[in-house]
Amino acid sequence: MIQPQGTRLVAGLFCQCRSAETHAGVDPGGGCGPAPVSPQPPQDSRSGSDIPDQACDVCGGPEQEHRLKVLFEILDVNGDGGICVNDLSIGLKKLGVHRTEHELRRMVTAGDKDLDGQLDFQEFVQYLRDHEKKLRLVFKSLDRKNDGRIDSQEIMQSLRDLGIHLTEEQAEEILRSMDKNGTMTIDWDEWRDYHLLHPADNIPEIILHWKHSTILDVGESIVVPDEFTAEEKKTGMWWRHLVAGGGAGAVSRTCTAPLDRLKVLMQVHASKTNSMRIGSGFLQMIREGGVRSLWRGNGINVIKIGPESAIKFMAYEQIKRLIGSNQETLGMTERFVSGSLAGAIAQSSIYPMEVLKTRLALRKTGQYSGILDCAKHILQREGVAAFYKGYVPNMLGIIPYAGIDLAVYETLKNSWLQRFATDSADPGVFVLLACGTTSSTCGQLASYPLALVRTRMQAQASLPAGPQLSMSALFRLIVRTEGPLGLYRGLAPNFMKVVPSVSISYVVYEHLKRSLGVQSR
């Protein structure tokens, strides 16, 4: 079969080992060592010629360097030493490779480390090497028989494990788009040549996508939701995931409620003159109201999980449609925008419950008989506006939390893929939990000053003779009287509850998933 010029050139760019198995030994730096020694010289699977006894070209052999320079010069249409989107479009068309403008922009953005809008030679080389390694991981993940080839059954099974069901005809259609020799199986060469100059098309993107927020509950209401596949929406599995996540959150929040109440007390009452430490804080709560007082405010904290999750999910799906995304997985920017807006809508809807939670956590023994009594007192004495005290800092806190959570998670994921992934792109439970916990913690740390100001604004009216300050005035007062560290009062108990919260929510989530008949992903 005659290949177009572009395909022939791309096919010669990278590894001449011609074996996905050889690449299992990729080192953390992105290269792979010499091909394994065997009695017979290795054969090129296409030409049958002997491969030179030298280090794999992914490590940067001289022939590969020359091929990359040739390709770079072809794509650098205007010869200015950089490949922009327009250069890439014209150059790839000359090679017989057609990509949409959106795909071209994603390729440039992915490799543009200095953010100048184009790829210089070093950025171009690094992008291709990083992209090839990801493609190799996906190939290994799909090659379940470990025979160096992917067939339709392996594609169907791999995607079925991710909640995406394909018919055999659909799987065969995917194979035909990549199959160059008519065998209806895909070897490493065919897989790489098809995807190398494409920004993680469809299947690779889905395989490399890790979900994380669904199974984690760290007591925060501004986490970005996970998207569900079309199959999960069609079969109704999405609501089972939400129910399992809600149940896990309820158990997790109840188990860590004493730490959460201590955090609220420290945020509102602790100061330079009124030092409140973890041990003395617990003793103070028990002396005032007994052991049961440690769980004050937990009831409303658990109740709000249901409506908030449902509203956030529905808003997230609608916003995805509005921004024109019909992909199974979103890019980080789209996910940040959609998740932040969905979080803002959900928080706006249930925010009065946030105020009630703070007031109930701060109440004295006998002050309120329950949630409804608390709401009635606030409405009668302070009016409807009191239910939205601290609303602005709460909304502003969504931006640093969501942005840093997603950015740190993506960085940790890519670092793991680059350094430790060899046989599969599946990280395993421990890596998922570690990445999710770390990213959520970083997000909390970034948004914590806004969360503290929000809590103080919610509590202002309940404090005797306390001034009713605006957000900016409260920030200035805290910094002036307590210093910058005053914005982090209560951070210790907040972080103390992260690990138990994640551990408990994961165990309960998995148990509820099995009970509800949700397949493991």
Coordinates of N, CA, C and O in Angstrom, one line a residue, residues 193-270:
D193 N 1.6 6.4 14.0 CA 1.6 7.2 12.8 C 0.3 8.0 12.7 O 0.2 9.1 12.2
Y194 N -0.8 7.3 13.1 CA -2.2 8.0 12.9 C -2.3 9.1 13.9 O -2.9 10.2 13.6
H195 N -1.8 8.9 15.2 CA -2.1 9.9 16.2 C -1.0 10.9 16.5 O -1.3 11.9 17.2
L196 N 0.2 10.7 16.0 CA 1.3 11.5 16.4 C 1.1 13.0 16.2 O 1.4 13.8 17.1
L197 N 0.7 13.4 15.0 CA 0.4 14.8 14.7 C -1.0 15.2 14.9 O -1.6 15.9 14.2
H198 N -1.6 14.6 16.0 CA -3.0 14.9 16.3 C -3.1 15.1 17.8 O -2.4 14.3 18.6
P199 N -3.7 16.1 18.4 CA -3.7 16.4 19.8 C -4.6 15.4 20.6 O -5.7 15.7 21.0
A200 N -4.1 14.2 20.9 CA -4.8 13.2 21.7 C -6.2 13.0 21.3 O -7.2 13.3 22.0
D201 N -6.4 12.4 20.1 CA -7.7 12.3 19.6 C -8.6 11.2 20.3 O -8.1 10.1 20.5
N202 N -9.7 11.6 20.8 CA -10.8 10.8 21.3 C -10.4 9.7 22.2 O -10.3 9.8 23.4
I203 N -10.0 8.5 21.7 CA -9.7 7.3 22.5 C -8.5 7.6 23.4 O -8.6 7.4 24.6
P204 N -7.3 8.1 22.9 CA -6.2 8.4 23.8 C -6.7 9.4 24.9 O -6.3 9.3 26.1
E205 N -7.4 10.4 24.6 CA -7.9 11.4 25.5 C -8.7 10.8 26.6 O -8.6 11.1 27.8
I206 N -9.6 9.9 26.2 CA -10.5 9.2 27.2 C -9.7 8.3 28.1 O -9.9 8.3 29.3
I207 N -8.8 7.5 27.5 CA -8.0 6.6 28.3 C -7.2 7.4 29.4 O -7.0 6.9 30.5
L208 N -6.6 8.5 29.0 CA -5.7 9.3 29.8 C -6.4 10.2 30.8 O -5.8 10.8 31.6
H209 N -7.8 10.2 30.7 CA -8.5 11.1 31.6 C -8.8 10.4 32.9 O -9.3 9.3 32.9
W210 N -8.4 11.0 34.0 CA -8.7 10.5 35.3 C -9.8 11.3 36.0 O -9.7 12.5 36.1
K211 N -10.8 10.6 36.5 CA -11.8 11.3 37.3 C -11.3 11.3 38.8 O -10.6 10.4 39.2
H212 N -11.6 12.4 39.5 CA -11.1 12.4 40.9 C -12.1 13.0 41.9 O -12.2 12.6 43.0
S213 N -12.9 14.0 41.5 CA -13.7 14.7 42.5 C -14.9 13.9 43.0 O -15.3 14.1 44.1
T214 N -15.4 13.0 42.2 CA -16.6 12.3 42.5 C -16.4 11.5 43.8 O -17.3 11.4 44.7
I215 N -15.3 10.9 44.0 CA -15.1 9.9 45.1 C -14.5 10.6 46.4 O -14.3 10.0 47.4
L216 N -14.2 11.9 46.2 CA -13.5 12.6 47.4 C -14.5 13.6 48.0 O -15.1 14.4 47.3
D217 N -14.6 13.6 49.3 CA -15.4 14.7 50.0 C -14.5 15.2 51.1 O -14.3 14.5 52.1
V218 N -14.0 16.4 50.9 CA -13.2 17.0 51.9 C -14.0 18.1 52.7 O -13.4 19.0 53.3
G219 N -15.3 18.0 52.6 CA -16.1 19.0 53.3 C -16.3 20.3 52.6 O -16.9 21.2 53.1
E220 N -15.7 20.5 51.4 CA -15.8 21.7 50.7 C -17.0 21.7 49.7 O -17.2 20.6 49.0
S221 N -17.6 22.8 49.4 CA -18.8 22.8 48.6 C -18.5 23.4 47.2 O -19.3 23.6 46.4
I222 N -17.2 23.7 46.9 CA -16.9 24.4 45.7 C -16.0 23.6 44.8 O -15.3 24.1 43.9
V223 N -16.0 22.2 45.0 CA -15.2 21.4 44.1 C -15.8 21.3 42.7 O -17.0 21.4 42.6
V224 N -15.0 21.2 41.7 CA -15.5 21.1 40.3 C -16.0 19.7 40.1 O -15.4 18.7 40.4
P225 N -17.2 19.5 39.5 CA -17.8 18.2 39.4 C -17.2 17.4 38.2 O -16.5 18.0 37.3
D226 N -17.3 16.1 38.3 CA -16.8 15.3 37.2 C -17.9 15.2 36.1 O -19.1 15.2 36.4
E227 N -17.5 15.0 34.9 CA -18.5 14.8 33.8 C -18.7 13.3 33.7 O -17.9 12.5 34.0
F228 N -19.9 13.0 33.2 CA -20.3 11.6 33.0 C -20.4 11.3 31.6 O -20.6 12.1 30.7
T229 N -20.1 10.0 31.2 CA -20.1 9.6 29.8 C -21.6 9.6 29.3 O -22.5 9.5 30.1
A230 N -21.7 9.6 28.0 CA -23.0 9.5 27.4 C -23.7 8.2 27.8 O -24.9 8.1 28.0
E231 N -22.9 7.1 27.9 CA -23.5 5.8 28.3 C -24.0 5.9 29.7 O -25.1 5.3 30.0
E232 N -23.3 6.5 30.6 CA -23.7 6.6 32.0 C -25.0 7.4 32.1 O -25.9 7.1 32.9
K233 N -25.1 8.5 31.3 CA -26.4 9.3 31.3 C -27.5 8.5 30.7 O -28.7 8.6 31.2
K234 N -27.3 7.7 29.7 CA -28.3 7.0 29.0 C -28.9 5.8 29.9 O -30.1 5.6 30.0
T235 N -28.0 5.2 30.6 CA -28.4 4.0 31.4 C -28.8 4.4 32.9 O -29.3 3.6 33.6
G236 N -28.6 5.7 33.2 CA -29.0 6.1 34.5 C -28.0 5.9 35.6 O -28.2 6.1 36.8
M237 N -26.8 5.5 35.2 CA -25.7 5.3 36.1 C -25.3 6.6 36.8 O -24.7 6.5 37.9
W238 N -25.5 7.7 36.1 CA -25.0 9.0 36.7 C -25.6 9.3 38.0 O -25.0 9.7 39.0
W239 N -27.0 9.0 38.2 CA -27.6 9.3 39.5 C -27.1 8.4 40.5 O -27.1 8.7 41.7
R240 N -26.8 7.1 40.2 CA -26.2 6.2 41.1 C -24.9 6.7 41.6 O -24.6 6.5 42.8
H241 N -24.1 7.2 40.7 CA -22.8 7.8 41.1 C -23.0 8.9 42.1 O -22.3 9.1 43.1
L242 N -24.0 9.8 41.8 CA -24.3 10.9 42.6 C -24.8 10.5 44.0 O -24.4 11.1 45.0
V243 N -25.7 9.5 44.0 CA -26.2 9.0 45.3 C -25.1 8.4 46.1 O -25.0 8.6 47.3
A244 N -24.2 7.6 45.5 CA -23.1 7.0 46.2 C -22.1 8.0 46.7 O -21.7 8.0 47.9
G245 N -21.9 9.1 45.9 CA -21.0 10.2 46.3 C -21.6 11.0 47.5 O -21.0 11.4 48.4
G246 N -23.0 11.2 47.4 CA -23.7 11.9 48.5 C -23.7 11.1 49.8 O -23.4 11.7 50.8
G247 N -23.9 9.8 49.7 CA -23.9 9.0 50.9 C -22.5 9.0 51.5 O -22.3 9.0 52.7
A248 N -21.4 8.9 50.7 CA -20.1 8.9 51.2 C -19.8 10.2 51.8 O -19.1 10.2 52.9
G249 N -20.2 11.3 51.2 CA -20.0 12.6 51.8 C -20.7 12.8 53.1 O -20.1 13.4 54.1
A250 N -21.9 12.2 53.3 CA -22.6 12.3 54.5 C -21.9 11.6 55.7 O -21.7 12.1 56.8
V251 N -21.4 10.4 55.4 CA -20.7 9.6 56.4 C -19.4 10.3 56.7 O -19.0 10.5 57.9
S252 N -18.7 10.8 55.7 CA -17.4 11.4 55.9 C -17.5 12.7 56.7 O -16.8 12.9 57.7
R253 N -18.5 13.5 56.4 CA -18.7 14.8 57.1 C -19.1 14.6 58.5 O -18.7 15.3 59.4
T254 N -19.9 13.5 58.8 CA -20.4 13.2 60.1 C -19.2 12.8 61.0 O -19.0 13.2 62.1
C255 N -18.3 11.9 60.4 CA -17.2 11.4 61.2 C -16.2 12.6 61.5 O -15.5 12.5 62.5
T256 N -16.1 13.6 60.6 CA -15.1 14.6 60.9 C -15.7 15.9 61.3 O -15.1 17.0 61.4
A257 N -17.0 15.9 61.7 CA -17.7 17.1 62.1 C -17.1 17.8 63.3 O -17.1 19.0 63.3
P258 N -16.6 17.1 64.3 CA -16.0 17.8 65.4 C -14.8 18.7 65.0 O -14.7 19.9 65.5
L259 N -14.0 18.3 64.1 CA -12.9 19.1 63.5 C -13.5 20.3 62.7 O -12.9 21.4 62.8
D260 N -14.5 20.0 62.0 CA -15.1 21.1 61.2 C -15.7 22.2 62.1 O -15.5 23.4 61.8
R261 N -16.4 21.8 63.2 CA -16.9 22.8 64.1 C -15.8 23.6 64.8 O -15.9 24.8 65.0
L262 N -14.7 22.9 65.2 CA -13.6 23.5 65.8 C -13.0 24.6 64.8 O -12.6 25.7 65.2
K263 N -12.9 24.2 63.6 CA -12.4 25.2 62.6 C -13.3 26.4 62.5 O -12.7 27.6 62.5
V264 N -14.6 26.3 62.5 CA -15.5 27.4 62.5 C -15.3 28.3 63.8 O -15.2 29.5 63.7
L265 N -15.2 27.7 64.9 CA -15.0 28.4 66.2 C -13.7 29.2 66.1 O -13.6 30.4 66.6
M266 N -12.6 28.6 65.6 CA -11.3 29.2 65.6 C -11.3 30.4 64.5 O -10.7 31.4 64.7
Q267 N -12.0 30.2 63.4 CA -12.1 31.2 62.4 C -12.8 32.5 63.0 O -12.4 33.6 62.7
V268 N -13.8 32.3 63.8 CA -14.7 33.4 64.3 C -14.1 34.0 65.6 O -14.0 35.2 65.8
H269 N -13.7 33.2 66.5 CA -13.4 33.6 67.9 C -11.9 33.8 68.2 O -11.5 34.5 69.1
A270 N -11.0 33.0 67.5 CA -9.6 33.0 67.8 C -9.0 34.4 67.4 O -9.3 34.9 66.3

